[in-house]
C-alpha cells in the first residue's frame, strides 16, 4: 500500500503541477462569457444548505482546504466544477442557484444538488434534493431573469450559446436508488440493462430541454467508478477484488450508451457541440498502481463525514475524502484531464478546452 501511495502521489502531482500556471487565478477575460453547472454532490456548491436532507455538507470537516471554509461542497477543497471554472479563466466561483443575485447570473449559475438524480425520486430517502428536472426548471427561470436584465432577446439568445454547460448526474440513480432495494422498487422492475436504457432515455430528453433553453456547448460527464467508492465497498464487499465489479458493470451500461447519445445529439442539432467525458478512463490508474481507498474523514453510517471530526492530515495523498466523494487533489486530476485530455478516451469528441474554443 505504501508503494501505491507514493505512485499515486506522483501521478496526481505530475498532473496537478502541469496545470499549475492555469490554476493560478488569472486576471483578464475568461474564455467564454458564462458557465452553467448541473449535477449532484460531486459539483454541488451549497444548494442543499437550506433543504431538509441528510445530503448536505455544510459542516466541518468539509471545506477544510477551501478558501472560505465550509460552503456545502462535499469535499475538503475545490470541486471538479470549481477547477474547470478556474481553467476556463473565471476568477470567481460560479454561485449556487440558492444564493445567486441578479448581478451574478450573467456569468453563470451552479444548480447542482447532493442526492439528485436523473430520476426525480432518486435520493428521496435522504430528504429533499433538486432533481435534474428541477434544475432545468431553475435554469429556465434564470434564462427569464437574464432576458429581463439584458433587455435584448437577440443578444441574450446569442449570449447563452457561448456558455459552457456541464452535466454530472446519474450516480444517485444507482447509489440512492437502484442499489437500495429496501427503499426503491427499480431493481425489481428493471434488469440492470433495462435500467441503464430507461435512465439514458430520460437523460436524452433532459439534454434536449437544455438545448431548447439555448445551450450549445455541453460536456456530459459519464458515471464514475461507483463500485470503487469506500462506502459501496464496505456495503457489498469485493470478493478479494479492488472494487465491486457488479456495480461498475451496471454503471458502465449507462456510459456505453452516453457516447452514442452525445453523437446523436451532435448530428441532430448541427449547431450544438455535446461532448462525453469518460471518468472511467480518467480515473483508472496506470497499470500496477493501486489507489488507496481509505477515506480521509471518519464516516457516518450514510458515508458522509462525522460532523466536526478531525480529517486525515495527508489530504493530498488520499483519493476519497468521505465514503463517496473525492478529495481536492483527485478533483484536480479529474478536472484537468477533462479540460485537457491526456488520452483520446478521456473526452470525445472534444475536451473542454476545445469545446470552449469552438
Ligand atoms: C450566500 O451569500 C452570502 C452573502 O453573499 C454568503 O455569505 C454565503 O456564504 C453564501 N452562501 C453560499 C452557500 O455560497
Ligand atoms: C440587440 O442585440 C443584437 C445582437 O447583439 C444587436 O445586433 C442589436 O443591435 C441589439 N439591439 C438593440 C436595440 O440594442
Ligand atoms: C435524433 O433524430 C432521430 C431521427 O429523427 C431520432 O430518432 C432520435 O431520437 C434523435 N435523437 C436525439 C438524441 O435527439
Ligand atoms: C472509456 O475509457 C475506457 C478506457 O479507459 C474505455 O475502455 C471505454 O470504452 C471508454 N468508454 C466509453 C463509453 O467510451
mmCIF file of C-alpha atoms in Angstrom, residues 9-326:
data_model
loop_
_atom_site.group_PDB
_atom_site.id
_atom_site.type_symbol
_atom_site.label_atom_id
_atom_site.label_comp_id
_atom_site.label_asym_id
_atom_site.label_seq_id
_atom_site.Cartn_x
_atom_site.Cartn_y
_atom_site.Cartn_z
ATOM 1 C CA UNK A 9 1.159 10.877 -5.268
ATOM 2 C CA UNK A 10 3.416 11.059 -8.295
ATOM 3 C CA UNK A 11 0.627 10.540 -10.788
ATOM 4 C CA UNK A 12 -1.598 13.163 -9.220
ATOM 5 C CA UNK A 13 1.118 15.678 -8.558
ATOM 6 C CA UNK A 14 2.575 15.488 -12.042
ATOM 7 C CA UNK A 15 -0.868 16.104 -13.474
ATOM 8 C CA UNK A 16 -1.575 18.882 -10.995
ATOM 9 C CA UNK A 17 1.760 20.642 -11.465
ATOM 10 C CA UNK A 18 1.468 20.557 -15.233
ATOM 11 C CA UNK A 19 -1.652 22.671 -14.840
ATOM 12 C CA UNK A 20 -0.414 24.949 -12.119
ATOM 13 C CA UNK A 21 0.043 28.079 -14.237
ATOM 14 C CA UNK A 22 -3.543 27.750 -15.375
ATOM 15 C CA UNK A 23 -4.789 27.261 -11.830
ATOM 16 C CA UNK A 24 -3.234 30.445 -10.596
ATOM 17 C CA UNK A 25 -6.044 32.954 -10.580
ATOM 18 C CA UNK A 26 -5.674 34.974 -13.724
ATOM 19 C CA UNK A 27 -6.976 38.423 -14.280
ATOM 20 C CA UNK A 28 -8.447 39.088 -17.675
ATOM 21 C CA UNK A 29 -11.299 37.705 -19.672
ATOM 22 C CA UNK A 30 -12.444 34.122 -19.244
ATOM 23 C CA UNK A 31 -12.508 32.048 -22.443
ATOM 24 C CA UNK A 32 -16.288 32.001 -22.505
ATOM 25 C CA UNK A 33 -18.636 34.612 -21.010
ATOM 26 C CA UNK A 34 -20.576 32.175 -18.850
ATOM 27 C CA UNK A 35 -20.552 28.722 -17.276
ATOM 28 C CA UNK A 36 -23.548 26.729 -16.000
ATOM 29 C CA UNK A 37 -23.256 23.654 -13.774
ATOM 30 C CA UNK A 38 -25.816 20.845 -13.403
ATOM 31 C CA UNK A 39 -25.398 17.726 -11.326
ATOM 32 C CA UNK A 40 -25.157 16.038 -7.961
ATOM 33 C CA UNK A 41 -22.943 16.263 -4.878
ATOM 34 C CA UNK A 42 -19.771 15.934 -6.942
ATOM 35 C CA UNK A 43 -20.331 19.503 -8.136
ATOM 36 C CA UNK A 44 -22.830 20.966 -5.616
ATOM 37 C CA UNK A 45 -21.520 24.171 -4.036
ATOM 38 C CA UNK A 46 -24.145 24.744 -1.354
ATOM 39 C CA UNK A 47 -27.594 24.390 -2.954
ATOM 40 C CA UNK A 48 -28.698 21.895 -0.311
ATOM 41 C CA UNK A 49 -27.730 24.027 2.681
ATOM 42 C CA UNK A 50 -31.292 25.221 3.228
ATOM 43 C CA UNK A 51 -33.008 21.935 2.373
ATOM 44 C CA UNK A 52 -34.251 19.319 4.806
ATOM 45 C CA UNK A 53 -31.957 16.433 3.888
ATOM 46 C CA UNK A 54 -29.073 14.355 5.194
ATOM 47 C CA UNK A 55 -27.310 15.078 1.873
ATOM 48 C CA UNK A 56 -25.597 18.286 2.849
ATOM 49 C CA UNK A 57 -22.024 19.098 3.658
ATOM 50 C CA UNK A 58 -22.303 22.486 5.356
ATOM 51 C CA UNK A 59 -20.298 21.465 8.405
ATOM 52 C CA UNK A 60 -16.644 20.755 9.201
ATOM 53 C CA UNK A 61 -14.520 18.914 8.249
ATOM 54 C CA UNK A 62 -15.919 19.662 4.761
ATOM 55 C CA UNK A 63 -14.259 22.745 3.313
ATOM 56 C CA UNK A 64 -11.134 22.487 5.485
ATOM 57 C CA UNK A 65 -8.938 23.381 2.474
ATOM 58 C CA UNK A 66 -11.416 25.725 0.774
ATOM 59 C CA UNK A 67 -10.559 29.453 0.906
ATOM 60 C CA UNK A 68 -13.931 30.348 2.501
ATOM 61 C CA UNK A 69 -14.094 27.206 4.626
ATOM 62 C CA UNK A 70 -17.418 25.388 4.874
ATOM 63 C CA UNK A 71 -19.769 26.167 1.955
ATOM 64 C CA UNK A 72 -21.708 22.964 1.359
ATOM 65 C CA UNK A 73 -19.131 21.464 -1.005
ATOM 66 C CA UNK A 74 -18.804 17.700 -0.450
ATOM 67 C CA UNK A 75 -15.005 17.692 -0.312
ATOM 68 C CA UNK A 76 -12.067 19.243 1.539
ATOM 69 C CA UNK A 77 -11.446 21.926 -1.088
ATOM 70 C CA UNK A 78 -12.420 22.602 -4.679
ATOM 71 C CA UNK A 79 -14.884 20.504 -6.669
ATOM 72 C CA UNK A 80 -14.347 19.399 -10.263
ATOM 73 C CA UNK A 81 -16.676 22.198 -11.362
ATOM 74 C CA UNK A 82 -14.658 24.827 -9.453
ATOM 75 C CA UNK A 83 -11.396 23.710 -11.065
ATOM 76 C CA UNK A 84 -12.875 23.650 -14.576
ATOM 77 C CA UNK A 85 -14.102 27.198 -13.901
ATOM 78 C CA UNK A 86 -10.570 28.278 -12.995
ATOM 79 C CA UNK A 87 -9.144 26.601 -16.075
ATOM 80 C CA UNK A 88 -11.695 28.484 -18.184
ATOM 81 C CA UNK A 89 -10.365 31.695 -16.644
ATOM 82 C CA UNK A 90 -13.179 32.654 -14.253
ATOM 83 C CA UNK A 91 -11.682 34.482 -11.310
ATOM 84 C CA UNK A 92 -14.696 33.825 -9.046
ATOM 85 C CA UNK A 93 -16.545 30.632 -8.252
ATOM 86 C CA UNK A 94 -19.882 30.271 -10.017
ATOM 87 C CA UNK A 95 -22.502 30.944 -7.311
ATOM 88 C CA UNK A 96 -25.045 28.332 -6.201
ATOM 89 C CA UNK A 97 -28.589 28.885 -7.503
ATOM 90 C CA UNK A 98 -29.871 29.048 -3.916
ATOM 91 C CA UNK A 99 -27.903 32.209 -3.346
ATOM 92 C CA UNK A 100 -27.390 33.884 -6.701
ATOM 93 C CA UNK A 101 -28.046 37.581 -7.231
ATOM 94 C CA UNK A 102 -29.178 39.262 -10.475
ATOM 95 C CA UNK A 103 -25.759 40.871 -10.725
ATOM 96 C CA UNK A 104 -24.130 37.453 -10.819
ATOM 97 C CA UNK A 105 -26.348 35.429 -13.174
ATOM 98 C CA UNK A 106 -24.754 36.597 -16.407
ATOM 99 C CA UNK A 107 -21.538 34.697 -15.646
ATOM 100 C CA UNK A 108 -23.411 31.510 -14.815
ATOM 101 C CA UNK A 109 -25.123 29.573 -12.063
ATOM 102 C CA UNK A 110 -24.491 26.279 -10.277
ATOM 103 C CA UNK A 111 -27.738 24.251 -9.965
ATOM 104 C CA UNK A 112 -26.199 21.017 -8.666
ATOM 105 C CA UNK A 113 -27.705 19.285 -5.659
ATOM 106 C CA UNK A 114 -26.411 16.472 -3.454
ATOM 107 C CA UNK A 115 -28.603 13.376 -3.694
ATOM 108 C CA UNK A 116 -30.127 14.447 -7.015
ATOM 109 C CA UNK A 117 -30.542 12.129 -9.955
ATOM 110 C CA UNK A 118 -31.788 11.822 -13.499
ATOM 111 C CA UNK A 119 -34.910 10.288 -11.950
ATOM 112 C CA UNK A 120 -36.983 12.502 -9.689
ATOM 113 C CA UNK A 121 -37.252 10.008 -6.842
ATOM 114 C CA UNK A 122 -33.520 9.241 -6.548
ATOM 115 C CA UNK A 123 -32.114 10.371 -3.190
ATOM 116 C CA UNK A 124 -35.557 10.791 -1.605
ATOM 117 C CA UNK A 125 -34.681 8.505 1.340
ATOM 118 C CA UNK A 126 -32.141 11.183 2.360
ATOM 119 C CA UNK A 127 -34.679 14.012 2.213
ATOM 120 C CA UNK A 128 -35.168 16.893 -0.186
ATOM 121 C CA UNK A 129 -32.926 17.431 -3.226
ATOM 122 C CA UNK A 130 -33.136 19.285 -6.526
ATOM 123 C CA UNK A 131 -33.574 16.607 -9.186
ATOM 124 C CA UNK A 132 -32.179 17.180 -12.666
ATOM 125 C CA UNK A 133 -35.704 18.022 -13.878
ATOM 126 C CA UNK A 134 -35.998 20.698 -11.196
ATOM 127 C CA UNK A 135 -32.526 22.011 -12.050
ATOM 128 C CA UNK A 136 -33.764 22.526 -15.606
ATOM 129 C CA UNK A 137 -36.829 24.394 -14.310
ATOM 130 C CA UNK A 138 -34.481 26.603 -12.274
ATOM 131 C CA UNK A 139 -32.363 27.201 -15.353
ATOM 132 C CA UNK A 140 -35.464 28.277 -17.318
ATOM 133 C CA UNK A 141 -36.152 30.801 -14.526
ATOM 134 C CA UNK A 142 -32.577 32.117 -14.754
ATOM 135 C CA UNK A 143 -32.877 32.494 -18.538
ATOM 136 C CA UNK A 144 -36.062 34.544 -17.989
ATOM 137 C CA UNK A 145 -34.235 36.735 -15.482
ATOM 138 C CA UNK A 146 -31.355 37.151 -17.937
ATOM 139 C CA UNK A 147 -33.767 38.175 -20.708
ATOM 140 C CA UNK A 148 -35.252 40.853 -18.443
ATOM 141 C CA UNK A 149 -31.834 42.021 -17.331
ATOM 142 C CA UNK A 150 -30.190 42.227 -20.746
ATOM 143 C CA UNK A 151 -33.344 43.679 -22.398
ATOM 144 C CA UNK A 152 -32.473 42.407 -25.862
ATOM 145 C CA UNK A 153 -33.775 38.945 -26.765
ATOM 146 C CA UNK A 154 -31.478 38.534 -29.764
ATOM 147 C CA UNK A 155 -28.491 39.435 -27.640
ATOM 148 C CA UNK A 156 -29.408 37.011 -24.822
ATOM 149 C CA UNK A 157 -30.040 34.153 -27.267
ATOM 150 C CA UNK A 158 -26.618 34.654 -28.830
ATOM 151 C CA UNK A 159 -25.023 35.143 -25.434
ATOM 152 C CA UNK A 160 -26.180 31.870 -23.860
ATOM 153 C CA UNK A 161 -24.953 29.919 -26.893
ATOM 154 C CA UNK A 162 -21.402 30.877 -25.981
ATOM 155 C CA UNK A 163 -21.546 29.483 -22.446
ATOM 156 C CA UNK A 164 -20.070 26.168 -21.287
ATOM 157 C CA UNK A 165 -22.584 23.822 -19.655
ATOM 158 C CA UNK A 166 -21.502 20.777 -17.685
ATOM 159 C CA UNK A 167 -23.745 17.969 -16.503
ATOM 160 C CA UNK A 168 -22.515 15.470 -13.921
ATOM 161 C CA UNK A 169 -25.521 13.394 -12.886
ATOM 162 C CA UNK A 170 -26.661 9.775 -12.635
ATOM 163 C CA UNK A 171 -24.589 8.456 -9.727
ATOM 164 C CA UNK A 172 -27.528 8.753 -7.317
ATOM 165 C CA UNK A 173 -29.778 6.830 -9.667
ATOM 166 C CA UNK A 174 -27.610 3.903 -8.552
ATOM 167 C CA UNK A 175 -26.275 4.754 -5.081
ATOM 168 C CA UNK A 176 -29.531 6.225 -3.804
ATOM 169 C CA UNK A 177 -31.999 4.255 -5.893
ATOM 170 C CA UNK A 178 -31.231 1.052 -7.815
ATOM 171 C CA UNK A 179 -28.748 -0.249 -5.210
ATOM 172 C CA UNK A 180 -31.244 0.302 -2.363
ATOM 173 C CA UNK A 181 -33.947 -2.312 -2.910
ATOM 174 C CA UNK A 182 -35.489 -1.657 0.519
ATOM 175 C CA UNK A 183 -36.225 1.934 -0.411
ATOM 176 C CA UNK A 184 -36.832 1.793 -4.163
ATOM 177 C CA UNK A 185 -38.560 -0.749 -6.440
ATOM 178 C CA UNK A 186 -36.432 -0.089 -9.549
ATOM 179 C CA UNK A 187 -34.239 -3.194 -9.200
ATOM 180 C CA UNK A 188 -37.379 -5.358 -9.166
ATOM 181 C CA UNK A 189 -38.939 -3.574 -12.143
ATOM 182 C CA UNK A 190 -35.873 -3.386 -14.397
ATOM 183 C CA UNK A 191 -32.911 -5.603 -15.177
ATOM 184 C CA UNK A 192 -29.542 -3.873 -14.944
ATOM 185 C CA UNK A 193 -29.550 -3.350 -18.683
ATOM 186 C CA UNK A 194 -33.151 -2.116 -18.872
ATOM 187 C CA UNK A 195 -32.476 0.360 -16.087
ATOM 188 C CA UNK A 196 -29.495 1.843 -17.952
ATOM 189 C CA UNK A 197 -31.687 2.134 -21.038
ATOM 190 C CA UNK A 198 -34.502 3.880 -19.132
ATOM 191 C CA UNK A 199 -32.055 6.296 -17.478
ATOM 192 C CA UNK A 200 -30.379 7.263 -20.731
ATOM 193 C CA UNK A 201 -33.739 7.737 -22.463
ATOM 194 C CA UNK A 202 -34.785 10.183 -19.747
ATOM 195 C CA UNK A 203 -31.377 11.895 -19.805
ATOM 196 C CA UNK A 204 -31.728 12.310 -23.560
ATOM 197 C CA UNK A 205 -35.000 14.234 -23.108
ATOM 198 C CA UNK A 206 -33.422 16.365 -20.379
ATOM 199 C CA UNK A 207 -30.390 17.240 -22.514
ATOM 200 C CA UNK A 208 -32.751 18.226 -25.329
ATOM 201 C CA UNK A 209 -34.547 20.522 -22.884
ATOM 202 C CA UNK A 210 -31.176 22.078 -22.064
ATOM 203 C CA UNK A 211 -30.580 22.591 -25.795
ATOM 204 C CA UNK A 212 -34.022 24.183 -26.129
ATOM 205 C CA UNK A 213 -33.060 26.601 -23.344
ATOM 206 C CA UNK A 214 -30.167 27.767 -25.507
ATOM 207 C CA UNK A 215 -27.235 25.545 -24.534
ATOM 208 C CA UNK A 216 -24.852 24.780 -27.393
ATOM 209 C CA UNK A 217 -21.602 23.705 -25.671
ATOM 210 C CA UNK A 218 -22.371 20.882 -23.295
ATOM 211 C CA UNK A 219 -19.968 18.488 -21.523
ATOM 212 C CA UNK A 220 -21.777 15.351 -20.372
ATOM 213 C CA UNK A 221 -19.860 13.504 -17.657
ATOM 214 C CA UNK A 222 -20.194 9.743 -17.615
ATOM 215 C CA UNK A 223 -20.817 7.977 -14.339
ATOM 216 C CA UNK A 224 -17.833 7.342 -12.070
ATOM 217 C CA UNK A 225 -16.478 4.070 -10.765
ATOM 218 C CA UNK A 226 -19.108 3.843 -8.036
ATOM 219 C CA UNK A 227 -18.021 0.285 -7.265
ATOM 220 C CA UNK A 228 -14.637 1.623 -6.139
ATOM 221 C CA UNK A 229 -16.011 4.031 -3.513
ATOM 222 C CA UNK A 230 -15.227 3.122 0.118
ATOM 223 C CA UNK A 231 -18.922 3.208 1.057
ATOM 224 C CA UNK A 232 -20.025 0.735 -1.614
ATOM 225 C CA UNK A 233 -17.011 -1.491 -0.942
ATOM 226 C CA UNK A 234 -17.966 -1.572 2.755
ATOM 227 C CA UNK A 235 -21.609 -2.314 1.893
ATOM 228 C CA UNK A 236 -21.184 -5.022 -0.709
ATOM 229 C CA UNK A 237 -17.636 -6.399 -0.282
ATOM 230 C CA UNK A 238 -15.361 -7.090 -3.209
ATOM 231 C CA UNK A 239 -14.556 -10.797 -3.005
ATOM 232 C CA UNK A 240 -10.851 -10.019 -2.968
ATOM 233 C CA UNK A 241 -11.064 -7.701 -5.963
ATOM 234 C CA UNK A 242 -10.175 -3.983 -5.690
ATOM 235 C CA UNK A 243 -13.747 -2.818 -6.420
ATOM 236 C CA UNK A 244 -17.348 -4.061 -6.500
ATOM 237 C CA UNK A 245 -17.275 -5.218 -10.122
ATOM 238 C CA UNK A 246 -21.038 -5.738 -10.422
ATOM 239 C CA UNK A 247 -21.658 -2.060 -9.635
ATOM 240 C CA UNK A 248 -19.022 -0.837 -12.081
ATOM 241 C CA UNK A 249 -20.538 -3.124 -14.682
ATOM 242 C CA UNK A 250 -24.019 -1.691 -14.040
ATOM 243 C CA UNK A 251 -22.956 1.954 -14.355
ATOM 244 C CA UNK A 252 -20.820 1.156 -17.384
ATOM 245 C CA UNK A 253 -24.026 0.213 -19.175
ATOM 246 C CA UNK A 254 -25.044 3.836 -18.864
ATOM 247 C CA UNK A 255 -21.652 5.070 -20.042
ATOM 248 C CA UNK A 256 -21.622 2.945 -23.173
ATOM 249 C CA UNK A 257 -24.983 4.485 -24.088
ATOM 250 C CA UNK A 258 -23.983 8.053 -23.321
ATOM 251 C CA UNK A 259 -21.346 8.274 -26.021
ATOM 252 C CA UNK A 260 -23.755 7.320 -28.823
ATOM 253 C CA UNK A 261 -26.297 9.710 -27.271
ATOM 254 C CA UNK A 262 -23.797 12.561 -27.491
ATOM 255 C CA UNK A 263 -23.057 11.637 -31.115
ATOM 256 C CA UNK A 264 -26.785 11.617 -31.911
ATOM 257 C CA UNK A 265 -27.339 14.991 -30.299
ATOM 258 C CA UNK A 266 -24.466 16.426 -32.339
ATOM 259 C CA UNK A 267 -25.851 15.100 -35.585
ATOM 260 C CA UNK A 268 -29.494 16.013 -34.843
ATOM 261 C CA UNK A 269 -28.627 19.531 -33.730
ATOM 262 C CA UNK A 270 -25.996 20.719 -36.147
ATOM 263 C CA UNK A 271 -25.436 23.983 -34.263
ATOM 264 C CA UNK A 272 -24.666 22.201 -30.972
ATOM 265 C CA UNK A 273 -21.485 20.644 -29.578
ATOM 266 C CA UNK A 274 -22.046 17.974 -26.987
ATOM 267 C CA UNK A 275 -19.106 16.011 -25.631
ATOM 268 C CA UNK A 276 -18.711 12.932 -23.434
ATOM 269 C CA UNK A 277 -16.255 12.954 -20.534
ATOM 270 C CA UNK A 278 -15.108 9.421 -19.713
ATOM 271 C CA UNK A 279 -14.486 9.235 -15.969
ATOM 272 C CA UNK A 280 -13.513 5.580 -16.241
ATOM 273 C CA UNK A 281 -10.643 6.470 -18.495
ATOM 274 C CA UNK A 282 -9.705 9.475 -16.392
ATOM 275 C CA UNK A 283 -9.762 7.739 -13.008
ATOM 276 C CA UNK A 284 -8.311 4.344 -13.888
ATOM 277 C CA UNK A 285 -4.739 4.349 -12.556
ATOM 278 C CA UNK A 286 -1.819 3.240 -14.720
ATOM 279 C CA UNK A 287 -1.069 -0.494 -14.794
ATOM 280 C CA UNK A 288 0.362 -1.726 -11.495
ATOM 281 C CA UNK A 289 -0.752 1.247 -9.412
ATOM 282 C CA UNK A 290 -3.189 0.539 -6.596
ATOM 283 C CA UNK A 291 -5.095 3.563 -5.443
ATOM 284 C CA UNK A 292 -5.705 3.894 -1.709
ATOM 285 C CA UNK A 293 -9.386 3.506 -0.886
ATOM 286 C CA UNK A 294 -9.427 4.534 2.777
ATOM 287 C CA UNK A 295 -11.495 7.672 3.210
ATOM 288 C CA UNK A 296 -9.845 10.692 4.790
ATOM 289 C CA UNK A 297 -12.533 11.549 7.317
ATOM 290 C CA UNK A 298 -14.325 9.460 9.912
ATOM 291 C CA UNK A 299 -17.545 8.137 8.348
ATOM 292 C CA UNK A 300 -21.132 8.414 9.469
ATOM 293 C CA UNK A 301 -23.366 5.413 8.664
ATOM 294 C CA UNK A 302 -24.513 7.141 5.451
ATOM 295 C CA UNK A 303 -20.942 7.554 4.168
ATOM 296 C CA UNK A 304 -20.565 11.270 4.916
ATOM 297 C CA UNK A 305 -18.038 12.700 7.369
ATOM 298 C CA UNK A 306 -18.877 12.711 11.080
ATOM 299 C CA UNK A 307 -19.547 16.386 11.919
ATOM 300 C CA UNK A 308 -16.556 18.169 13.470
ATOM 301 C CA UNK A 309 -14.335 15.100 13.253
ATOM 302 C CA UNK A 310 -10.647 15.570 12.507
ATOM 303 C CA UNK A 311 -9.761 14.543 8.938
ATOM 304 C CA UNK A 312 -6.526 12.879 7.865
ATOM 305 C CA UNK A 313 -3.524 15.225 7.666
ATOM 306 C CA UNK A 314 -2.244 13.914 4.315
ATOM 307 C CA UNK A 315 -5.164 15.016 2.182
ATOM 308 C CA UNK A 316 -3.007 15.364 -0.928
ATOM 309 C CA UNK A 317 -2.215 11.644 -0.744
ATOM 310 C CA UNK A 318 -5.796 10.489 -0.454
ATOM 311 C CA UNK A 319 -8.364 9.842 -3.174
ATOM 312 C CA UNK A 320 -11.535 9.775 -1.082
ATOM 313 C CA UNK A 321 -12.493 12.437 1.387
ATOM 314 C CA UNK A 322 -15.576 10.622 2.682
ATOM 315 C CA UNK A 323 -17.257 7.363 1.676
ATOM 316 C CA UNK A 324 -18.308 8.654 -1.742
ATOM 317 C CA UNK A 325 -16.603 11.934 -2.528
ATOM 318 C CA UNK A 326 -13.104 12.556 -3.778
#
